[in-house]
Every structure is written in structure tokens, then in C-alpha cells.
PDB file of C-alpha atoms in Angstrom:
ATOM      1  CA  MET A   1       0.000   0.000   0.000  1.00 86.00           C
ATOM      2  CA  ALA A   2       1.302   3.420  -0.966  1.00 93.00           C
ATOM      3  CA  ILE A   3       2.226   5.783   1.838  1.00 95.00           C
ATOM      4  CA  LEU A   4      -0.040   8.706   2.628  1.00 97.00           C
ATOM      5  CA  LYS A   5       2.432  11.337   1.424  1.00 97.00           C
ATOM      6  CA  THR A   6       2.573   9.775  -2.040  1.00 97.00           C
ATOM      7  CA  LYS A   7      -1.215   9.665  -2.295  1.00 97.00           C
ATOM      8  CA  ILE A   8      -1.443  13.292  -1.158  1.00 98.00           C
ATOM      9  CA  GLU A   9       1.145  14.270  -3.802  1.00 97.00           C
ATOM     10  CA  LEU A  10      -1.015  12.649  -6.484  1.00 98.00           C
ATOM     11  CA  TYR A  11      -4.183  14.311  -5.159  1.00 98.00           C
ATOM     12  CA  LEU A  12      -2.456  17.687  -5.250  1.00 98.00           C
ATOM     13  CA  GLU A  13      -1.165  17.133  -8.791  1.00 97.00           C
ATOM     14  CA  ASP A  14      -4.635  16.126  -9.989  1.00 97.00           C
ATOM     15  CA  ASN A  15      -5.783  19.494  -8.686  1.00 97.00           C
ATOM     16  CA  SER A  16      -3.021  21.579 -10.297  1.00 97.00           C
ATOM     17  CA  LYS A  17      -0.928  21.871  -7.143  1.00 97.00           C
ATOM     18  CA  THR A  18       2.369  20.346  -6.024  1.00 97.00           C
ATOM     19  CA  TRP A  19       3.713  18.933  -2.802  1.00 97.00           C
ATOM     20  CA  ASN A  20       6.676  21.313  -2.903  1.00 97.00           C
ATOM     21  CA  SER A  21       4.450  24.367  -3.121  1.00 97.00           C
ATOM     22  CA  GLU A  22       2.005  23.135  -0.455  1.00 97.00           C
ATOM     23  CA  LYS A  23       4.156  21.150   1.982  1.00 95.00           C
ATOM     24  CA  ASN A  24       4.154  23.998   4.511  1.00 97.00           C
ATOM     25  CA  ASN A  25       0.353  23.964   4.468  1.00 97.00           C
ATOM     26  CA  ILE A  26       0.002  20.258   5.233  1.00 98.00           C
ATOM     27  CA  ILE A  27       1.042  18.349   8.336  1.00 97.00           C
ATOM     28  CA  LEU A  28       0.964  14.561   8.268  1.00 97.00           C
ATOM     29  CA  ARG A  29       1.202  12.693  11.570  1.00 96.00           C
ATOM     30  CA  ASN A  30       1.368   9.223  13.023  1.00 95.00           C
ATOM     31  CA  ASP A  31       0.500   8.846  16.702  1.00 91.00           C
ATOM     32  CA  SER A  32       2.035   5.356  16.924  1.00 89.00           C
ATOM     33  CA  ASP A  33      -1.370   4.041  17.952  1.00 90.00           C
ATOM     34  CA  GLU A  34      -1.593   1.508  15.098  1.00 84.00           C
ATOM     35  CA  ASN A  35      -4.006   3.775  13.202  1.00 86.00           C
ATOM     36  CA  GLY A  36      -1.269   4.841  10.784  1.00 90.00           C
ATOM     37  CA  ASP A  37      -0.547   8.154   9.147  1.00 95.00           C
ATOM     38  CA  TYR A  38      -3.209  10.828   8.868  1.00 95.00           C
ATOM     39  CA  ILE A  39      -3.643  14.436   7.810  1.00 96.00           C
ATOM     40  CA  HIS A  40      -3.293  16.534  10.961  1.00 97.00           C
ATOM     41  CA  THR A  41      -3.413  19.956   9.318  1.00 97.00           C
ATOM     42  CA  TRP A  42      -4.698  20.976   5.871  1.00 98.00           C
ATOM     43  CA  ASN A  43      -4.434  24.637   4.866  1.00 98.00           C
ATOM     44  CA  VAL A  44      -4.305  24.301   1.088  1.00 98.00           C
ATOM     45  CA  SER A  45      -6.023  27.317  -0.428  1.00 97.00           C
ATOM     46  CA  GLY A  46      -8.846  26.441  -2.806  1.00 97.00           C
ATOM     47  CA  LEU A  47      -8.651  22.693  -2.302  1.00 97.00           C
ATOM     48  CA  ALA A  48     -10.696  20.625   0.120  1.00 97.00           C
ATOM     49  CA  LYS A  49      -8.981  18.224   2.460  1.00 98.00           C
ATOM     50  CA  PRO A  50      -9.398  14.750   0.963  1.00 97.00           C
ATOM     51  CA  ASN A  51     -11.382  12.202   2.966  1.00 96.00           C
ATOM     52  CA  ASN A  52     -10.256   8.594   3.408  1.00 93.00           C
ATOM     53  CA  SER A  53     -12.180   7.300   0.388  1.00 96.00           C
ATOM     54  CA  LYS A  54     -10.639   9.993  -1.851  1.00 97.00           C
ATOM     55  CA  ILE A  55      -7.159   9.138  -0.574  1.00 96.00           C
ATOM     56  CA  ALA A  56      -7.812   5.429  -1.194  1.00 95.00           C
ATOM     57  CA  GLU A  57      -8.484   6.204  -4.864  1.00 96.00           C
ATOM     58  CA  TYR A  58      -4.788   7.024  -5.235  1.00 97.00           C
ATOM     59  CA  ASN A  59      -3.438   3.757  -3.839  1.00 96.00           C
ATOM     60  CA  THR A  60      -2.757   2.031  -7.173  1.00 96.00           C
ATOM     61  CA  ALA A  61      -1.151   5.100  -8.733  1.00 96.00           C
ATOM     62  CA  GLY A  62       0.799   5.606  -5.515  1.00 96.00           C
ATOM     63  CA  ASN A  63       2.137   2.045  -5.621  1.00 95.00           C
ATOM     64  CA  THR A  64       3.254   2.609  -9.208  1.00 95.00           C
ATOM     65  CA  ARG A  65       5.004   5.877  -8.340  1.00 95.00           C
ATOM     66  CA  GLU A  66       6.790   4.350  -5.337  1.00 95.00           C
ATOM     67  CA  ALA A  67       7.922   1.328  -7.361  1.00 94.00           C
ATOM     68  CA  LEU A  68       9.284   3.617 -10.064  1.00 94.00           C
ATOM     69  CA  LYS A  69      11.174   5.669  -7.465  1.00 92.00           C
ATOM     70  CA  LEU A  70      12.815   2.472  -6.188  1.00 92.00           C
ATOM     71  CA  VAL A  71      13.871   1.403  -9.681  1.00 94.00           C
ATOM     72  CA  LEU A  72      15.237   4.833 -10.560  1.00 93.00           C
ATOM     73  CA  GLY A  73      17.071   4.968  -7.231  1.00 94.00           C
ATOM     74  CA  LYS A  74      18.715   1.603  -7.924  1.00 94.00           C
ATOM     75  CA  ARG A  75      19.684   2.751 -11.402  1.00 95.00           C
ATOM     76  CA  ALA A  76      21.220   5.942 -10.059  1.00 95.00           C
ATOM     77  CA  LYS A  77      23.485   3.919  -7.760  1.00 96.00           C
ATOM     78  CA  GLU A  78      24.612   1.639 -10.588  1.00 96.00           C
ATOM     79  CA  TYR A  79      25.371   4.300 -13.190  1.00 96.00           C
ATOM     80  CA  LYS A  80      28.979   5.335 -13.377  1.00 96.00           C
ATOM     81  CA  GLU A  81      29.744   8.882 -12.269  1.00 96.00           C
ATOM     82  CA  LEU A  82      29.070  11.523 -14.889  1.00 96.00           C
ATOM     83  CA  LYS A  83      32.784  12.220 -15.470  1.00 97.00           C
ATOM     84  CA  GLU A  84      33.322   8.513 -16.170  1.00 97.00           C
ATOM     85  CA  GLN A  85      30.339   8.444 -18.547  1.00 97.00           C
ATOM     86  CA  LEU A  86      31.702  11.457 -20.405  1.00 97.00           C
ATOM     87  CA  ASP A  87      35.075   9.738 -20.706  1.00 97.00           C
ATOM     88  CA  LEU A  88      33.356   6.644 -22.140  1.00 96.00           C
ATOM     89  CA  LEU A  89      31.513   8.848 -24.638  1.00 96.00           C
ATOM     90  CA  TYR A  90      34.721  10.601 -25.651  1.00 96.00           C
ATOM     91  CA  HIS A  91      36.533   7.328 -26.286  1.00 97.00           C
ATOM     92  CA  ASP A  92      33.524   5.955 -28.172  1.00 96.00           C
ATOM     93  CA  MET A  93      33.494   9.029 -30.426  1.00 96.00           C
ATOM     94  CA  VAL A  94      37.239   8.802 -31.085  1.00 96.00           C
ATOM     95  CA  ALA A  95      36.745   5.139 -32.040  1.00 96.00           C
ATOM     96  CA  ASP A  96      33.712   6.000 -34.232  1.00 96.00           C
ATOM     97  CA  LYS A  97      31.437   4.046 -31.883  1.00 95.00           C
ATOM     98  CA  GLY A  98      28.816   6.697 -31.249  1.00 89.00           C
ATOM     99  CA  ASP A  99      26.171   4.054 -31.813  1.00 92.00           C
ATOM    100  CA  LYS A 100      24.976   0.968 -29.936  1.00 95.00           C
ATOM    101  CA  THR A 101      28.429  -0.643 -30.141  1.00 95.00           C
ATOM    102  CA  GLY A 102      30.065   1.916 -27.852  1.00 96.00           C
ATOM    103  CA  GLU A 103      31.005   1.274 -24.230  1.00 96.00           C
ATOM    104  CA  TRP A 104      28.830   4.131 -22.926  1.00 97.00           C
ATOM    105  CA  PHE A 105      25.724   2.703 -24.596  1.00 96.00           C
ATOM    106  CA  LYS A 106      26.539  -0.812 -23.366  1.00 96.00           C
ATOM    107  CA  HIS A 107      26.917   0.466 -19.790  1.00 96.00           C
ATOM    108  CA  ILE A 108      23.654   2.429 -19.811  1.00 96.00           C
ATOM    109  CA  LYS A 109      21.765  -0.465 -21.430  1.00 96.00           C
ATOM    110  CA  ALA A 110      23.105  -2.958 -18.881  1.00 95.00           C
ATOM    111  CA  VAL A 111      21.925  -0.799 -15.972  1.00 95.00           C
ATOM    112  CA  LYS A 112      18.495  -0.268 -17.544  1.00 95.00           C
ATOM    113  CA  ASP A 113      18.128  -3.971 -18.379  1.00 95.00           C
ATOM    114  CA  ALA A 114      19.051  -4.946 -14.818  1.00 94.00           C
ATOM    115  CA  ASN A 115      16.514  -2.469 -13.384  1.00 92.00           C
ATOM    116  CA  PRO A 116      13.441  -2.376 -15.650  1.00 91.00           C
ATOM    117  CA  LYS A 117      10.682   0.126 -14.922  1.00 86.00           C
ATOM    118  CA  GLU A 118       7.969  -2.525 -15.261  1.00 74.00           C
TER     119      GLU A 118
END
């Protein structure tokens, strides 16, 4: 199940707002009473506080977003540093391998293949 923050982000986006612009107007809490996270404070101008059924509507999309974040995070750790990638590109260009035979392309493809988005 997607976390509350992710579902709130999606709700905001569906209503032409963003988490970054509204995060100071929303307080999420968890009282450690086994009831989970909840919206403690909602001061978003022009947008009603979502009820539990509205938040639940975003669970599937939230799961997808969170899974994608995990994949992209894993990819980021496996990619070589940018200076190393640029060096690979340079050597590929010098060797006339600016296509799918170059070492840079092979590296990027290997990381993407090992961490598919789906």
C-alpha cells in the first residue's frame, strides 16, 4: 500500500498543485497508535482536504510511483559517475562508436536492463 504522502502528492497534482508548493500547508502525523498516518493539518487554499475514500483512490497510482522511485534509485546507484560516462563517450566518439556498439551505450543499457521500470 502506498504511503499517505505519495497519495497526497497525487491528489495535489490532480488538482493543479504540487507537494513542494504546499508542503508547509500540510502536516501529516502518526501517533504510533496503530491507526497509521493521517492528515493533521490541511491549509491548502482552494482545495478541500481529501477524505479517506478519496485518498484510497490514489493507492494504485501511488504504488506505481513508489515502485518507479525504487527502480530509478537503484539505477542511479549503478550508473557510473558523470565524469566517467563522459570519458566513455569521448573514447567511443574517437573510435567511431557513437552508436549501440560503444562502451557508454553498453553500460547504460546494462543498468536499464538490470533495473526495468515494469
